[in-house]
Coordinates of C-alpha atoms and ligand atoms in Angstrom, one line a residue:
X106 CA -5.1 -20.2 3.2
X107 CA -2.3 -18.1 1.7
X108 CA 0.5 -19.1 4.1
X109 CA 2.1 -21.1 1.2
X110 CA 2.8 -17.9 -0.7
X111 CA 5.1 -16.5 2.0
X112 CA 3.4 -13.1 2.0
X113 CA 4.5 -10.6 4.7
X114 CA 2.6 -10.8 8.0
X115 CA -0.9 -9.3 7.8
X116 CA -1.8 -6.2 9.9
X117 CA -4.7 -4.5 8.2
X118 CA -8.5 -5.3 8.2
X119 CA -8.9 -5.4 4.4
X120 CA -5.7 -7.5 3.8
X121 CA -7.4 -10.9 4.0
X122 CA -9.4 -10.2 0.9
X123 CA -6.4 -9.1 -1.1
X124 CA -4.4 -12.2 0.1
X125 CA -7.3 -14.4 -1.0
X126 CA -7.4 -12.9 -4.4
X127 CA -3.6 -13.3 -4.8
X128 CA -4.0 -16.9 -3.7
X129 CA -6.8 -17.6 -6.3
X130 CA -4.7 -16.0 -9.0
X131 CA -1.7 -18.2 -8.1
X132 CA -3.9 -21.3 -8.2
X133 CA -5.3 -20.4 -11.5
X134 CA -1.9 -19.6 -13.0
X135 CA -0.6 -22.9 -11.6
X136 CA -3.5 -24.8 -13.4
X137 CA -2.7 -22.9 -16.6
X138 CA 1.0 -23.6 -16.3
X139 CA 0.5 -27.3 -15.8
X140 CA -2.2 -27.5 -18.5
X141 CA -0.3 -25.6 -21.2
X142 CA 3.0 -27.4 -20.3
X143 CA 1.2 -30.8 -20.6
X144 CA -0.4 -29.7 -23.9
X145 CA 3.1 -28.7 -25.2
X146 CA 4.6 -32.1 -24.3
X147 CA 1.6 -33.9 -25.9
X148 CA 2.0 -32.1 -29.2
X149 CA 5.7 -32.7 -29.3
X150 CA 5.0 -36.4 -29.2
X151 CA 1.8 -36.5 -31.2
X152 CA 3.1 -34.5 -34.1
X153 CA 6.6 -35.9 -34.2
X154 CA 8.3 -36.1 -37.6
X155 CA 8.5 -39.9 -37.7
X156 CA 4.7 -40.1 -37.4
X157 CA 4.0 -37.1 -39.7
X158 CA 6.6 -37.1 -42.5
X159 CA 4.4 -34.8 -44.6
X160 CA 2.9 -31.5 -43.4
X161 CA -0.9 -31.7 -42.8
X162 CA -2.6 -28.7 -44.5
X163 CA -6.0 -29.4 -43.0
X164 CA -4.8 -28.9 -39.4
X165 CA -6.9 -29.5 -36.3
X166 CA -10.7 -30.0 -36.9
X167 CA -11.9 -30.5 -33.3
X168 CA -13.2 -27.5 -31.4
X169 CA -11.8 -28.6 -28.0
X170 CA -9.1 -26.0 -27.9
X171 CA -11.6 -23.2 -28.6
X172 CA -13.7 -24.4 -25.6
X173 CA -10.6 -24.5 -23.5
X174 CA -9.7 -20.9 -24.5
X175 CA -13.2 -19.8 -23.7
X176 CA -13.1 -21.4 -20.3
X177 CA -9.8 -19.7 -19.5
X178 CA -11.3 -16.3 -20.5
X179 CA -14.4 -17.0 -18.4
X180 CA -12.2 -17.7 -15.3
X181 CA -10.2 -14.6 -16.0
X182 CA -13.4 -12.5 -16.3
X183 CA -14.6 -14.0 -12.9
X184 CA -11.3 -13.0 -11.2
X185 CA -11.5 -9.5 -12.7
X186 CA -15.3 -8.8 -12.4
X187 CA -16.0 -11.0 -9.3
X188 CA -13.0 -10.2 -7.2
X189 CA -10.6 -7.5 -8.4
X190 CA -13.1 -4.8 -9.3
X191 CA -15.3 -5.1 -6.2
X192 CA -12.2 -5.1 -4.0
X193 CA -10.8 -2.0 -5.7
X194 CA -14.2 -0.3 -5.6
X195 CA -14.4 -1.0 -1.8
X196 CA -10.9 0.4 -1.3
X197 CA -11.5 3.7 -3.2
X198 CA -15.3 4.4 -2.8
X199 CA -16.2 3.1 0.6
X200 CA -13.9 5.4 2.5
X201 CA -15.1 6.0 6.1
X202 CA -16.2 9.5 6.9
X203 CA -13.4 11.7 8.1
X204 CA -15.2 12.3 11.4
X205 CA -14.7 8.6 12.3
X206 CA -11.1 8.3 11.1
X207 CA -7.7 9.6 11.9
X208 CA -6.7 11.8 9.0
X209 CA -3.0 12.3 8.4
X210 CA -1.2 14.0 5.5
X211 CA 1.9 12.3 4.2
X212 CA 4.1 14.2 1.8
X213 CA 6.9 12.4 -0.1
X214 CA 10.0 14.3 -1.0
X215 CA 13.5 13.3 -2.2
X216 CA 14.2 11.4 0.1
X217 CA 11.9 11.5 3.1
X218 CA 8.3 11.1 4.3
X219 CA 6.8 14.3 5.9
X220 CA 4.0 13.5 8.2
X221 CA 1.4 16.1 9.2
X222 CA -1.3 15.6 11.8
X223 CA -4.0 18.3 12.2
X224 CA -3.8 17.9 16.0
X225 CA -6.7 17.9 18.5
X226 CA -8.8 20.5 16.5
X227 CA -8.8 18.1 13.5
X228 CA -8.1 21.0 11.2
X229 CA -5.0 21.1 9.1
X230 CA -3.3 24.5 9.5
X231 CA -2.4 26.7 6.6
X232 CA 0.8 25.9 4.7
X233 CA 2.8 28.4 2.7
X234 CA 5.5 27.7 0.2
X235 CA 7.3 30.9 1.3
X236 CA 7.7 29.5 4.9
X237 CA 9.2 26.2 3.6
X238 CA 12.6 25.4 5.1
X239 CA 14.0 22.0 4.4
X240 CA 15.5 21.8 8.0
X241 CA 13.2 23.6 10.3
X242 CA 9.8 23.6 8.5
X243 CA 9.8 21.1 5.6
X244 CA 6.1 21.5 5.0
X245 CA 5.9 25.3 5.3
X246 CA 3.3 25.2 8.1
X247 CA 2.2 28.7 9.0
X248 CA 2.2 28.7 12.8
X249 CA 0.4 32.1 12.9
X250 CA -2.7 30.4 11.6
X251 CA -4.9 29.4 14.7
X252 CA -5.6 26.0 13.1
X253 CA -1.9 25.3 12.8
X254 CA -1.0 25.9 16.5
X255 CA -1.7 22.3 17.5
X256 CA -0.5 20.7 14.2
X257 CA 2.1 18.0 14.7
X258 CA 4.7 17.3 12.1
X259 CA 7.3 14.5 12.0
X260 CA 9.8 13.2 9.5
X261 CA 9.7 9.5 8.6
X262 CA 7.8 8.6 11.8
X263 CA 4.2 7.7 11.4
X264 CA 2.3 7.0 14.6
X265 CA -1.1 5.3 14.3
X266 CA -3.7 4.0 16.7
X267 CA -4.7 0.3 16.3
X268 CA -8.3 -0.7 15.1
X269 CA -9.3 2.7 13.9
X270 CA -9.7 3.8 10.2
X271 CA -6.8 5.8 9.0
X272 CA -7.1 8.1 6.0
X273 CA -3.7 9.1 4.6
X274 CA -3.8 12.0 2.2
X275 CA -0.8 11.3 0.1
X276 CA 1.1 14.0 -1.7
X277 CA 4.5 14.7 -3.2
X278 CA 6.7 17.8 -3.4
X279 CA 8.9 16.8 -6.3
X280 CA 8.7 13.5 -8.2
X281 CA 6.5 10.4 -8.1
X282 CA 7.0 8.4 -4.9
X283 CA 5.0 5.5 -3.7
X284 CA 3.7 4.8 -0.2
X285 CA 4.0 1.1 0.4
X286 CA 3.5 -0.7 3.7
X287 CA 3.5 -4.4 2.9
X288 CA 1.9 -5.5 6.2
X289 CA -1.0 -3.2 5.6
X290 CA -1.4 -4.4 2.0
X291 CA -1.2 -0.8 0.9
X292 CA 0.7 0.7 -2.0
X293 CA -0.2 4.0 -3.7
X294 CA 1.8 6.4 -5.8
X295 CA 2.3 9.9 -4.5
X296 CA 2.0 12.2 -7.5
X297 CA 3.1 15.9 -7.5
X298 CA 0.1 18.2 -7.8
X299 CA -2.4 15.6 -6.5
X300 CA -3.7 14.7 -3.1
X301 CA -4.6 11.0 -3.2
X302 CA -6.5 9.6 -0.2
X303 CA -5.9 6.0 0.9
X304 CA -7.4 4.3 3.9
X305 CA -6.9 1.2 6.0
X306 CA -7.4 -0.1 9.5
X307 CA -4.3 -1.4 11.2
X308 CA -5.1 -4.4 13.3
X309 CA -1.9 -5.4 15.0
X310 CA 0.2 -3.1 17.2
X311 CA 3.9 -2.9 16.7
X312 CA 4.4 -4.5 20.1
X313 CA 2.1 -7.4 19.3
X314 CA 3.8 -7.9 15.9
X315 CA 7.1 -8.1 17.7
X316 CA 5.8 -10.9 19.9
X317 CA 4.1 -12.6 17.0
X318 CA 7.3 -12.6 14.9
X319 CA 9.6 -13.2 17.9
X320 CA 11.7 -10.3 16.8
X321 CA 12.1 -7.4 19.3
X322 CA 13.4 -5.0 16.7
X323 CA 10.6 -5.4 14.2
X324 CA 9.3 -2.1 12.6
X325 CA 6.6 -1.5 10.1
X326 CA 8.3 0.2 7.3
X327 CA 7.1 2.7 4.7
X328 CA 9.1 1.7 1.7
X329 CA 9.2 4.1 -1.2
X330 CA 8.0 1.8 -4.0
X331 CA 8.9 4.0 -7.0
X332 CA 12.4 4.5 -8.1
X333 CA 12.5 8.3 -7.3
X334 CA 16.2 9.2 -7.6
X335 CA 19.7 8.4 -6.2
X336 CA 18.6 8.3 -2.5
X337 CA 15.5 6.1 -3.2
X338 CA 16.9 3.2 -1.3
X339 CA 17.2 5.2 1.9
X340 CA 13.8 6.7 1.6
X341 CA 12.4 4.7 4.5
X342 CA 9.8 5.8 7.0
X343 CA 8.6 3.9 10.0
X344 CA 5.1 3.2 11.3
X345 CA 4.4 2.7 14.9
X346 CA 1.0 1.2 15.7
X347 CA -0.1 1.7 19.3
X348 CA -3.1 1.2 21.5
X349 CA -5.6 4.1 21.5
X350 CA -4.3 5.2 24.9
X351 CA -0.7 5.1 23.9
X352 CA -1.4 6.9 20.7
X353 CA -3.3 9.6 22.6
X354 CA -0.5 10.1 25.0
X355 CA 2.0 10.4 22.2
X356 CA -0.2 13.0 20.5
X357 CA -0.7 15.0 23.7
X358 CA 3.1 15.0 24.3
X359 CA 3.8 16.0 20.7
X360 CA 1.3 18.9 20.9
X361 CA 2.9 20.1 24.2
X362 CA 6.4 19.9 22.7
X363 CA 5.2 21.8 19.7
X364 CA 3.7 24.6 21.9
X365 CA 6.9 24.7 24.0
X366 CA 9.1 25.1 20.9
X367 CA 6.8 27.8 19.6
X368 CA 7.1 29.9 22.8
X369 CA 10.8 29.5 23.0
X370 CA 12.3 32.9 22.1
X371 CA 15.8 31.4 21.3
X372 CA 14.5 28.9 18.9
Ligands
CU1474 CU1 10.7 8.0 -3.2

């Protein structure tokens, strides 16, 4: 129902509800705009100087405007209590258990997105700020920790399987960034010192979206949605949504590559 708003294509399970709410808010605002605009024109004519040469000190005596204001407040309360709060509660409280989801850590920095997968053991390896190297180890992963052996890290490339709950643990190294993927209807600030979980279920693979849009170069983009410094505009990450099999293959290859790099004495 919200095509008329020109929102970005939808590619997440919860997005329909958000779009509906945006649609209802627009309809309500349109009614208010037309209503108040009409009222304004009416009073311009009704209280024109030629008809009212002397000011009326009694003013309006009918209560119609009060009823109207109450009605507006009721509709606003319904939008807030009936739609917005339940939707928000579902987003932040009804998070799926980590055992059913793919958990991935995303750390913003000036000006990149560092992606960290726990690998097949599903345990994030230890990180240590002393091991942090902006070129070779931007997250400071301690590869001597057994849990870190199979961890996979990338920069600005987030690979996700389709139709599976994704939990992103969002963090920041320096300033406030914001993880925004418009097609997933997801936007959350990354705040230094906090790990903020967000979750969504991608429903359309990158390949399907390319066909749907008729654009072979389409990419889901992580746009930093908080002005975070001079390089803010080039702080772009890309999300590749794949079928479960494709994703598994990507993950297996990445783990192998990681192991090979680790055992390379000339690295
Ligand atoms: Cu940023």
